[in-house]
XYZ file of C-alpha atoms in Angstrom:
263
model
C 202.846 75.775 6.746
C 205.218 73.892 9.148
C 205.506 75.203 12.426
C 209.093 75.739 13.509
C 210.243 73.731 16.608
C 213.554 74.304 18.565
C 215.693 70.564 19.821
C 213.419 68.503 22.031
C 214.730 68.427 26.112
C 213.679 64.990 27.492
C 214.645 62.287 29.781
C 216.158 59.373 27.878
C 216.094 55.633 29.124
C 219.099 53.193 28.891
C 217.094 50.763 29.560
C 217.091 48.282 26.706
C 219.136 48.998 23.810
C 220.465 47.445 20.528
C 217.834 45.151 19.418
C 214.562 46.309 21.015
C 215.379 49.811 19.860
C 215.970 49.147 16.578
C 212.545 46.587 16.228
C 210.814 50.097 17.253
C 212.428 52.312 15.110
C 211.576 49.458 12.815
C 207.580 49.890 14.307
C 207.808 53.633 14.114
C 208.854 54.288 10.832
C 206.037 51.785 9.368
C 203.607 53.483 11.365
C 204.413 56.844 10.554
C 204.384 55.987 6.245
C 201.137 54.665 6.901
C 199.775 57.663 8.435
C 201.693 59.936 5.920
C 200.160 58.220 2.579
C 196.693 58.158 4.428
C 197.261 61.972 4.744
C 198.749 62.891 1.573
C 195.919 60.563 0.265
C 193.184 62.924 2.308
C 194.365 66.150 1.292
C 194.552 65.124 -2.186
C 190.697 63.902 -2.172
C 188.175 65.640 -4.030
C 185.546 63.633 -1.552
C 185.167 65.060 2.001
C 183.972 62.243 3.201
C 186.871 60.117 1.775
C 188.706 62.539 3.441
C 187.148 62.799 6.643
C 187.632 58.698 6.955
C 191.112 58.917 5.776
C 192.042 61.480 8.503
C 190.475 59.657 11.648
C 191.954 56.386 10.456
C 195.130 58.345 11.078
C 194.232 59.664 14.404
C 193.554 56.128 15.275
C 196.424 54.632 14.323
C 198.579 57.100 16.196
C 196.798 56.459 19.314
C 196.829 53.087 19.110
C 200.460 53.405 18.761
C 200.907 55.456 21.366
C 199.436 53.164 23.434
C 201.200 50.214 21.966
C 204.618 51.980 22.935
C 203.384 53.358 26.581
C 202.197 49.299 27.313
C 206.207 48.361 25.537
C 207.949 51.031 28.170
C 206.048 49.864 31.083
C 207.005 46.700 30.707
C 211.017 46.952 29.495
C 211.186 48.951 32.999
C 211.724 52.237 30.768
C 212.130 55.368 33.099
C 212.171 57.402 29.935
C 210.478 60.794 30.619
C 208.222 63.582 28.453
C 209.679 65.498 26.359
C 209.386 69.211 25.586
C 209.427 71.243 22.206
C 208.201 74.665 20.916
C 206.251 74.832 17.803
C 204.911 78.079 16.468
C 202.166 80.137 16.635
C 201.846 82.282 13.435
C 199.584 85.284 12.867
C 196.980 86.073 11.919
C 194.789 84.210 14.126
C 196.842 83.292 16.168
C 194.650 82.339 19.093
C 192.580 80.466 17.405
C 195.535 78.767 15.639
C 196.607 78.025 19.340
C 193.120 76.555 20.342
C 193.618 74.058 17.415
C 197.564 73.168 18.613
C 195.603 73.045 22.215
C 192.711 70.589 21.299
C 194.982 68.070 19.322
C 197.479 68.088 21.915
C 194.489 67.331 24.388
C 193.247 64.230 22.237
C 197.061 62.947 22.076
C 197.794 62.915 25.951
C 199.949 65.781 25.508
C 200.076 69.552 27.104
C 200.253 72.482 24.820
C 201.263 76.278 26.776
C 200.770 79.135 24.430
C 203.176 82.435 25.209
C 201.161 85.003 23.142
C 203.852 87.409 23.353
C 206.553 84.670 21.944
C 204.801 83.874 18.907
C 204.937 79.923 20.165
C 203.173 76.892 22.385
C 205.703 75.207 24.457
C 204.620 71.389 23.945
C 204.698 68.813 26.747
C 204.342 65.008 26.147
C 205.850 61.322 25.232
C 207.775 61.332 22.263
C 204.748 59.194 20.645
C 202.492 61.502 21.021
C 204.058 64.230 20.398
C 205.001 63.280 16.952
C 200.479 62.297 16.552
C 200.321 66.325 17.550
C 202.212 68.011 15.351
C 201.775 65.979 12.076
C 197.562 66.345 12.632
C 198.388 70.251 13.724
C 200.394 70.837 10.428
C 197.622 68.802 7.960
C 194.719 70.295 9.665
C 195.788 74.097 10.030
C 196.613 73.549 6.272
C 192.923 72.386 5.574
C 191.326 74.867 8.311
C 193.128 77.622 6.006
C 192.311 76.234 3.135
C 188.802 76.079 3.775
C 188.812 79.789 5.305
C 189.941 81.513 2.352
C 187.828 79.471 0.053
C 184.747 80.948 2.317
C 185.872 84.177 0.646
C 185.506 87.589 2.014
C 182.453 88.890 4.232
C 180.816 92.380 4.589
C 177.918 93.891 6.991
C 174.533 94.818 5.315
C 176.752 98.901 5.089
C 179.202 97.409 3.066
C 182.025 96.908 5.751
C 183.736 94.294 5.977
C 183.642 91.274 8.396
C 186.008 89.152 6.641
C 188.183 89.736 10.067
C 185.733 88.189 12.785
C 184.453 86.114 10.560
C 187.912 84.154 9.921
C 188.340 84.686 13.810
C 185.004 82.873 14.303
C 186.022 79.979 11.952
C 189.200 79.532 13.255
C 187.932 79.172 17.109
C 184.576 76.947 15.799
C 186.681 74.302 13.752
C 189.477 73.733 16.636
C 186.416 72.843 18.593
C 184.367 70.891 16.683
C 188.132 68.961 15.403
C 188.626 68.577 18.906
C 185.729 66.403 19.153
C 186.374 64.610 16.623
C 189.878 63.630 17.373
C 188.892 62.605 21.140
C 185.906 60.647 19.493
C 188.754 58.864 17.470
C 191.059 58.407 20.164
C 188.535 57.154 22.526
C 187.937 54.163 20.412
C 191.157 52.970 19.435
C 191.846 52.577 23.172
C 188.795 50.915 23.966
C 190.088 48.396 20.874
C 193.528 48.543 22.923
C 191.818 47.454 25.594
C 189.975 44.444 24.359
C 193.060 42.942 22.729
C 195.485 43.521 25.448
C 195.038 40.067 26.395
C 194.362 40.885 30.340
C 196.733 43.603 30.627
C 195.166 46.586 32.665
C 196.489 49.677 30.139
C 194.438 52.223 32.781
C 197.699 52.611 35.244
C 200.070 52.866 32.743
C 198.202 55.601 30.743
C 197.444 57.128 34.109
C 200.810 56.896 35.011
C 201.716 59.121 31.706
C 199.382 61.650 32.010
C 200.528 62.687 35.858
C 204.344 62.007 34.395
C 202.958 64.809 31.872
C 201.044 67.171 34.442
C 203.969 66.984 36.906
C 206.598 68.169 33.782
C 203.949 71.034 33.058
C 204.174 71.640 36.852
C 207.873 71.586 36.556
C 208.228 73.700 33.622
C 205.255 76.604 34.606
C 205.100 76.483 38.363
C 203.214 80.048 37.706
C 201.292 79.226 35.067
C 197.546 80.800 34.428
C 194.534 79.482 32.046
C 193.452 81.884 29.514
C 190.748 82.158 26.653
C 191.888 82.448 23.196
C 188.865 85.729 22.763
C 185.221 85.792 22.093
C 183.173 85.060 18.789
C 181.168 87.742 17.367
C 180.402 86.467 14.154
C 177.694 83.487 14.152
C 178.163 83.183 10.075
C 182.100 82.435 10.638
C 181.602 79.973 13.757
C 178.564 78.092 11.749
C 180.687 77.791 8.859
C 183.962 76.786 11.097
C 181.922 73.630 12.029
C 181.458 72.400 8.654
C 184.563 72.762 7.669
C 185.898 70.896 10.461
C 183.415 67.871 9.902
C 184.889 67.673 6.428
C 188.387 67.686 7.490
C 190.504 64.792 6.963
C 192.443 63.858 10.726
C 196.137 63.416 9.712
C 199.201 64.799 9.218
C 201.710 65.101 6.807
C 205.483 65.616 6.623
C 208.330 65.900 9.181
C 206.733 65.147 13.022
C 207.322 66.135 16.358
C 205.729 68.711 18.861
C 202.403 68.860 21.286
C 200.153 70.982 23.387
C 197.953 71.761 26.751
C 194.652 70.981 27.245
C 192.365 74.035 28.420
């Protein structure tokens, strides 16, 4: 399912216009068809393994793109700012399902803040990223799902049933285990980045984004306080999470836009 968002609230630049613009539009839209058909492609697999390959291309080409466009800013002079969306947080599961929002937003330089009571994770990031986070959040909380009913039902050796925890478990072990994956992913299309950008030192500039981003969490939650999404009880569930989430393919489909905070 596709989390609902409200309008973004962001700081726009008017710093270069007309023709640049449009050239990245241009950029953006190619970018994001390739990343579509490789994840319509890697949900439609019968192979995990296809899939799994199909899904971190993805990741890498959105954070190669990301930093592509932080590298374009920084030198146009563009002041533009993060942005910030909500996207929601659906039960059941919800705290795991907010873990997984959390660790993609993580891997995308982004900031995720989850109001339990709401029902949604505020989102804080560039408007790159932020479209990376919510197109692999959709895709993969459609495969974590997918994979968690398929695991069927679960009882104790009495007959009662642990179907509960052991979704719970699944849930809380995939975001993890996706969460290494995606940083893995990330991690080397930067160092690529970084050996083609021809002399350019890309460190300030992403360092530059990521206090831009902490200061707008600041800004936003003066008050706010780190929490744990709950314990695992069931071993089965968190064992089986894992698996799952080294099958999964690391894309996203559809409509994009949103992000998430780092624990």
């Amino acid at each position: 399912q596709m989390g609902r968002r409200d309008s973004d609230t962001h700081t726009s630049s008017s710093a270069g216009a007309g023709t640049r613009g449009e050239r990245a539009r241009d950029v953006d839209q190619r970018m994001l068809g390739k990343v579509r058909a490789l994840l319509a492609k890697a949900e439609s697999t019968e192979f995990p393994e296809e899939a799994e390959a199909l899904s971190a291309r993805a990741q890498e080409l959105m954070a190669r793109h990301s930093i592509d466009h932080a590298l374009l800013a920084a030198e146009a002079g563009d002041t533009g700012g993060p942005a910030g969306r909500r996207i929601a947080v659906d039960s059941p599961y919800e705290a795991p399902k907010a873990v997984l929002l959390t660790v993609v937003a993580d891997a995308n330089r982004c900031r995720a803040v989850w109001h339990r009571d709401l029902g949604f994770s505020t989102v804080l990031g560039f408007p790159a990223d932020l479209t990376a986070v919510e197109m692999l959040y959709t895709s993969l909380l459609v495969q974590a799902t997918s994979a968690m009913v398929h695991a069927g039902p679960r009882r104790d050796g009495r007959g009662r049933s642990r179907t509960r925890s052991f979704r719970h478990a699944f849930l809380n072990a995939y975001a993890a285990r996706i969460g290494e994956r995606l940083r893995e992913a990330a991690g080397e299309a930067a160092d690529r980045a970084a050996a083609d950008a021809g002399g350019k030192d890309l460190l300030p500039v992403l360092a530059a984004r990521d206090r831009a981003v902490e200061q707008a969490v600041d800004t936003m939650f003066p008050n706010l306080a780190k929490g744990r999404a709950g314990s695992v009880s069931n071993y089965e569930g968190w064992v089986a999470g894992r698996a799952a989430a080294d099958l999964a393919s690391l894309n996203g489909r559809s409509e994009v836009t949103g992000a998430f905070r780092r624990p």
